[in-house]
Coordinates of C-alpha atoms in Angstrom, one line a residue:
M1 CA 144.2 184.8 -185.2
T2 CA 143.9 181.9 -182.8
T3 CA 141.5 182.2 -179.9
A4 CA 140.0 180.1 -177.1
Q5 CA 137.2 178.0 -178.6
T6 CA 133.6 177.3 -177.6
A7 CA 132.7 173.7 -176.7
P8 CA 132.9 171.4 -179.7
P9 CA 130.5 168.4 -180.3
P10 CA 131.2 165.3 -178.3
P11 CA 133.3 163.4 -180.8
M12 CA 135.7 166.3 -181.2
R13 CA 135.7 167.0 -177.5
L14 CA 136.8 163.5 -176.7
R15 CA 139.6 163.8 -179.3
E16 CA 140.7 166.9 -177.6
L17 CA 140.6 165.3 -174.1
V18 CA 142.7 162.3 -175.1
F19 CA 145.4 164.9 -176.2
G20 CA 145.2 166.5 -172.7
A21 CA 148.8 165.7 -172.2
A22 CA 149.7 168.0 -175.0
C23 CA 148.2 171.0 -173.1
A24 CA 149.9 170.0 -169.9
A25 CA 153.3 169.7 -171.7
A26 CA 152.8 173.0 -173.5
L27 CA 152.1 174.7 -170.1
R28 CA 155.2 173.1 -168.7
A29 CA 157.3 174.2 -171.7
A30 CA 156.1 177.8 -171.4
A31 CA 156.8 177.9 -167.7
R32 CA 160.3 176.4 -168.1
L33 CA 161.1 178.7 -171.0
G34 CA 159.9 181.8 -169.1
V35 CA 157.7 182.9 -171.9
A36 CA 155.2 184.7 -169.6
D37 CA 158.0 186.5 -167.9
A38 CA 159.5 187.7 -171.1
L39 CA 156.2 189.0 -172.4
D40 CA 155.3 192.2 -170.7
D41 CA 152.3 194.5 -171.1
T42 CA 153.1 195.3 -174.8
P43 CA 152.2 192.6 -177.4
M44 CA 155.3 191.1 -179.0
A45 CA 156.2 189.6 -182.3
V46 CA 157.1 185.9 -182.0
E47 CA 160.6 186.7 -183.4
D48 CA 161.3 189.1 -180.5
L49 CA 159.8 186.8 -178.0
A50 CA 161.9 183.9 -179.3
A51 CA 165.1 186.0 -179.0
A52 CA 164.2 186.8 -175.4
V53 CA 163.6 183.2 -174.3
K54 CA 166.4 181.8 -176.6
T55 CA 164.2 179.5 -178.8
E56 CA 163.5 179.2 -182.5
P57 CA 160.6 181.4 -183.7
K58 CA 158.7 178.9 -185.7
P59 CA 158.3 176.2 -183.0
L60 CA 157.6 178.9 -180.4
R61 CA 154.7 180.1 -182.5
R62 CA 153.4 176.6 -182.6
L63 CA 153.6 176.3 -178.8
L64 CA 151.8 179.7 -178.4
R65 CA 149.2 178.8 -180.9
A66 CA 148.4 175.6 -179.0
L67 CA 148.1 177.5 -175.7
T68 CA 145.9 180.3 -177.1
C69 CA 143.3 177.6 -177.8
Y70 CA 142.9 177.3 -174.1
G71 CA 142.9 181.0 -173.3
V72 CA 146.6 181.0 -172.2
F73 CA 148.0 183.9 -174.2
T74 CA 146.2 185.5 -177.2
E75 CA 147.3 186.2 -180.7
H76 CA 146.4 189.5 -182.4
R77 CA 145.6 190.0 -186.0
D78 CA 149.0 191.4 -186.7
G79 CA 150.6 188.1 -185.5
T80 CA 151.8 189.5 -182.2
F81 CA 151.1 187.7 -178.9
A82 CA 149.8 189.2 -175.7
H83 CA 148.9 188.2 -172.1
T84 CA 145.6 186.9 -170.9
D85 CA 144.5 186.6 -167.2
M86 CA 145.6 183.0 -167.3
S87 CA 149.0 183.5 -168.9
R88 CA 149.9 186.1 -166.3
L89 CA 149.7 183.4 -163.7
L90 CA 152.7 181.7 -165.3
R91 CA 154.9 184.7 -164.4
E92 CA 157.2 184.4 -161.4
D93 CA 156.4 187.9 -160.2
D94 CA 152.6 187.7 -160.3
P95 CA 151.2 187.8 -156.7
H96 CA 148.9 184.8 -157.6
S97 CA 151.5 183.0 -159.6
L98 CA 150.9 179.3 -160.5
R99 CA 154.2 178.7 -162.2
N100 CA 155.5 176.4 -159.5
I101 CA 152.2 174.5 -159.3
T102 CA 152.4 174.1 -163.1
L103 CA 155.8 172.6 -162.9
W104 CA 155.0 170.3 -160.0
C105 CA 151.9 168.8 -161.7
T106 CA 154.0 168.1 -164.8
E107 CA 157.3 166.8 -163.2
P108 CA 159.0 163.9 -165.0
W109 CA 157.7 161.3 -162.5
T110 CA 154.1 162.2 -163.4
W111 CA 154.7 161.1 -167.0
D112 CA 155.9 157.8 -165.7
A113 CA 152.9 157.3 -163.4
W114 CA 149.9 158.4 -165.3
P115 CA 150.0 155.5 -167.8
L116 CA 149.7 153.1 -164.9
L117 CA 146.4 154.6 -163.6
D118 CA 144.5 151.5 -164.6
E119 CA 146.8 149.5 -162.3
A120 CA 146.3 151.8 -159.4
V121 CA 142.5 151.6 -159.9
R122 CA 142.6 147.8 -160.0
T123 CA 144.7 147.5 -156.9
G124 CA 143.8 150.7 -154.9
S125 CA 147.5 151.2 -154.3
N126 CA 150.1 153.6 -155.4
V127 CA 152.3 152.8 -158.4
V128 CA 155.4 154.9 -157.5
E129 CA 156.9 152.2 -155.3
G130 CA 156.7 149.7 -158.1
L131 CA 158.2 152.2 -160.5
Y132 CA 161.1 153.4 -158.4
G133 CA 161.4 150.8 -155.6
K134 CA 160.9 153.5 -152.9
E135 CA 158.1 155.3 -151.1
F136 CA 157.3 158.5 -153.0
F137 CA 158.9 161.2 -150.8
T138 CA 161.9 159.0 -150.2
Y139 CA 162.3 158.7 -154.0
L140 CA 162.0 162.5 -154.4
N141 CA 164.5 163.4 -151.8
E142 CA 167.1 160.7 -152.7
D143 CA 166.7 160.3 -156.4
A144 CA 164.9 163.4 -157.8
P145 CA 166.2 166.4 -155.7
Q146 CA 165.1 168.8 -158.5
S147 CA 161.6 167.5 -158.3
A148 CA 161.7 167.7 -154.5
E149 CA 162.7 171.4 -154.8
V150 CA 159.9 172.0 -157.2
F151 CA 157.5 170.3 -154.8
N152 CA 158.7 172.5 -151.9
R153 CA 158.3 175.7 -154.0
A154 CA 154.9 174.7 -155.2
M155 CA 153.7 173.9 -151.7
T156 CA 155.1 177.1 -150.4
T157 CA 153.3 179.1 -153.1
S158 CA 150.0 177.3 -152.5
S159 CA 150.2 177.6 -148.8
R160 CA 151.0 181.3 -148.9
Q161 CA 148.1 182.0 -151.2
S162 CA 145.5 179.9 -149.3
A163 CA 146.8 181.1 -145.9
Q164 CA 145.5 184.5 -146.5
D165 CA 142.1 183.2 -147.4
V166 CA 142.0 181.0 -144.3
A167 CA 143.0 183.9 -142.0
A168 CA 140.3 186.1 -143.6
F169 CA 137.7 183.3 -143.2
L170 CA 138.4 182.2 -139.6
D171 CA 136.9 184.1 -136.7
L172 CA 139.2 183.4 -133.7
S173 CA 138.3 186.5 -131.8
A174 CA 137.1 184.4 -128.8
S175 CA 140.4 182.4 -128.6
S176 CA 143.8 183.2 -127.2
S177 CA 145.9 180.5 -128.8
V178 CA 146.0 178.5 -132.1
A179 CA 148.0 175.5 -133.2
D180 CA 148.8 174.8 -136.9
I181 CA 149.1 171.0 -137.1
G182 CA 151.1 169.6 -140.0
G183 CA 151.3 173.3 -141.0
G184 CA 154.4 173.1 -143.2
Q185 CA 156.3 176.3 -143.1
G186 CA 153.6 177.9 -141.0
H187 CA 152.0 180.4 -143.4
V188 CA 148.5 179.8 -141.9
V189 CA 149.6 180.4 -138.2
A190 CA 151.6 183.4 -139.3
S191 CA 148.6 184.9 -141.1
L192 CA 146.4 184.3 -138.1
L193 CA 148.9 185.8 -135.7
E194 CA 149.1 188.9 -137.9
K195 CA 145.3 189.2 -137.9
Y196 CA 145.1 188.7 -134.1
P197 CA 148.0 190.7 -132.4
A198 CA 147.3 189.3 -128.9
M199 CA 147.2 185.6 -130.0
Q200 CA 149.8 183.0 -129.2
G201 CA 150.5 180.3 -131.8
T202 CA 152.3 177.0 -132.4
L203 CA 153.5 175.3 -135.6
L204 CA 153.9 171.5 -135.5
D205 CA 155.4 169.5 -138.5
L206 CA 158.2 167.1 -139.3
P207 CA 161.7 168.3 -138.2
R208 CA 162.9 168.7 -141.8
V209 CA 159.8 170.8 -142.6
V210 CA 159.9 173.2 -139.7
E211 CA 163.6 173.8 -140.2
N212 CA 162.4 176.0 -143.1
A213 CA 159.6 177.8 -141.3
D214 CA 158.4 181.1 -142.4
P215 CA 161.0 183.8 -141.5
R216 CA 158.3 185.7 -139.6
L217 CA 158.2 182.7 -137.1
R218 CA 161.9 182.1 -136.7
E219 CA 164.3 183.8 -134.2
G220 CA 164.4 187.5 -135.0
G221 CA 161.2 187.3 -137.0
S222 CA 158.3 189.7 -136.5
L223 CA 156.1 187.0 -134.9
A224 CA 158.8 184.9 -133.1
D225 CA 157.9 186.1 -129.6
R226 CA 154.4 184.8 -130.0
V227 CA 155.0 181.4 -131.6
R228 CA 156.5 178.0 -130.7
I229 CA 157.9 175.8 -133.4
V230 CA 157.5 172.1 -132.4
P231 CA 159.1 169.4 -134.6
G232 CA 157.0 166.3 -134.6
D233 CA 154.6 163.9 -136.4
C234 CA 151.0 164.5 -135.6
R235 CA 150.3 160.8 -136.3
E236 CA 152.5 159.9 -133.3
A237 CA 151.8 162.6 -130.8
I238 CA 150.8 166.3 -130.4
P239 CA 152.5 167.9 -127.4
V240 CA 150.7 171.1 -128.0
R241 CA 147.9 172.8 -125.9
A242 CA 145.7 175.4 -127.7
D243 CA 142.2 176.8 -127.9
V244 CA 142.0 176.1 -131.6
Y245 CA 143.7 173.5 -133.8
V246 CA 143.9 174.1 -137.6
I247 CA 144.5 171.0 -139.7
K248 CA 144.8 172.0 -143.4
N249 CA 145.3 169.6 -146.4
I250 CA 147.0 166.8 -144.5
L251 CA 144.2 164.2 -143.9
E252 CA 144.8 162.5 -147.3
W253 CA 146.6 159.4 -145.9
D254 CA 145.2 156.0 -145.3
D255 CA 142.3 155.8 -142.8
D256 CA 144.5 154.6 -139.9
S257 CA 146.9 157.5 -140.2
T258 CA 144.0 160.0 -140.4
A259 CA 142.3 158.4 -137.3
R260 CA 145.5 158.6 -135.3
A261 CA 146.1 162.2 -136.2
L262 CA 142.5 163.2 -135.2
R263 CA 142.7 161.2 -131.9
N264 CA 146.0 163.0 -131.1
V265 CA 144.5 166.4 -131.7
M266 CA 141.5 165.6 -129.5
A267 CA 143.8 164.3 -126.7
A268 CA 146.0 167.4 -126.9
G269 CA 143.1 169.9 -126.9
G270 CA 140.8 168.2 -124.5
P271 CA 137.0 168.7 -124.1
G272 CA 135.8 171.9 -125.6
A273 CA 138.7 172.5 -127.9
R274 CA 137.9 173.8 -131.4
V275 CA 139.3 171.8 -134.3
V276 CA 139.1 173.3 -137.8
V277 CA 139.8 170.9 -140.7
I278 CA 140.4 172.5 -144.1
E279 CA 140.5 170.3 -147.2
N280 CA 140.0 170.2 -150.9
L281 CA 136.9 168.2 -151.7
V282 CA 136.0 166.2 -154.8
D283 CA 132.3 167.1 -154.6
D284 CA 130.2 170.1 -153.9
T285 CA 132.9 172.4 -155.2
P286 CA 133.4 174.7 -158.3
S287 CA 136.9 173.2 -158.7
M288 CA 136.0 169.6 -159.3
R289 CA 138.2 169.1 -162.4
F290 CA 141.2 170.3 -160.4
S291 CA 140.3 168.4 -157.2
T292 CA 139.5 165.1 -158.9
A293 CA 142.7 165.3 -160.9
M294 CA 144.7 165.9 -157.7
D295 CA 142.8 163.0 -156.2
L296 CA 143.9 160.6 -158.9
L297 CA 147.5 161.9 -158.6
L298 CA 147.4 161.1 -154.9
L299 CA 146.3 157.6 -155.7
L300 CA 149.3 157.2 -158.1
N301 CA 152.0 158.6 -155.9
V302 CA 151.1 157.8 -152.2
G303 CA 147.9 155.8 -152.4
G304 CA 146.1 158.7 -150.8
A305 CA 142.8 160.3 -151.6
K306 CA 141.0 163.6 -151.5
H307 CA 137.7 163.5 -149.6
T308 CA 134.1 163.9 -150.5
T309 CA 131.9 165.9 -148.0
D310 CA 130.5 162.6 -146.7
S311 CA 133.8 160.8 -146.4
M312 CA 135.3 163.8 -144.4
V313 CA 132.2 163.9 -142.2
G314 CA 132.6 160.2 -141.6
R315 CA 136.3 160.5 -140.6
L316 CA 135.6 163.3 -138.2
T317 CA 132.6 161.8 -136.5
D318 CA 134.2 158.4 -136.3
A319 CA 137.0 160.1 -134.4
G320 CA 134.5 161.5 -132.0
L321 CA 134.4 165.1 -133.1
V322 CA 131.2 167.1 -133.2
I323 CA 130.8 169.0 -136.5
D324 CA 129.4 172.5 -135.9
D325 CA 129.6 173.9 -139.4
I326 CA 130.8 173.2 -142.9
R327 CA 131.5 176.2 -145.2
P328 CA 133.6 177.0 -148.3
V329 CA 136.8 179.0 -147.6
N330 CA 137.4 179.8 -151.3
P331 CA 136.6 178.0 -154.6
Y332 CA 138.8 175.0 -153.8
L333 CA 138.8 174.7 -150.0
H334 CA 136.1 173.8 -147.4
A335 CA 136.3 174.2 -143.7
F336 CA 134.8 171.7 -141.2
D337 CA 134.5 173.5 -137.9
C338 CA 134.4 171.0 -135.1
T339 CA 134.5 170.7 -131.3
V340 CA 136.0 168.1 -129.0
P341 CA 132.9 166.9 -127.0
K342 CA 132.8 167.7 -123.2

């Protein structure tokens, strides 16, 4: 029976770490094969599981054995395999599913980019443009449409899940309007409008993004009469007036783009407006392994960066915002509650 292991001594731990790609590849394979979806609440023999996902039994057992070492699936003494709390997150139908995130973080371009991390560290620049001759998102949309679709599904999943935490966290009872800036499909503003039935909302993001806004916000949706959908780039202008501006997980660009976005928010809101910036941090968080890995991936693909607490404070205060509070929203997000000075 294979089980998740306790921490080994340093030499073996380092050997395990350098094979980290094997774990990522195994998770990707399990997600693509639909192993977690085929495995229900009853433990299954590998032969039955292999038939369900159309693989050979022996290599499937090897894949499952590797994953059980990390607590993803478990093997019983009779040789059957069963779910763990982690393996259930690979199911499509799990309400907290991370299947799309798993696929996004292991897409083909990542295997091209990771070996060039030393180059990115030396230069401080992304490596994707050198690899493909195009800016990252241009490459995705023009040359890797399947990866672009995986990205969109992953961001939708992540946004939906975190939007509920953000809505539960934020107290907007003293406000009558909220604007979700760079808000993607608008899951945050939708969750806030559902929490506050008298509130008006606005979603601003790029035209190609808001075209696919949450159905609740579009014409005929349950929240459509209380929301405006505004296509635009927050780095260029924000033609939106609101009591509260929420900026979630977009201030990962170069310093100039971040400064322009913050200045535009302040100009739109005017003195006294509340600005809530929500970001992953690479310090002071229980999810540092995840956040620092995403930070390095941002360096590789767009030359961006996740923030430390101090770097985020620096960007906000340099823009002229007054920081009133900093608190965790959940294990991987922090909120910087700010005010435009009067």
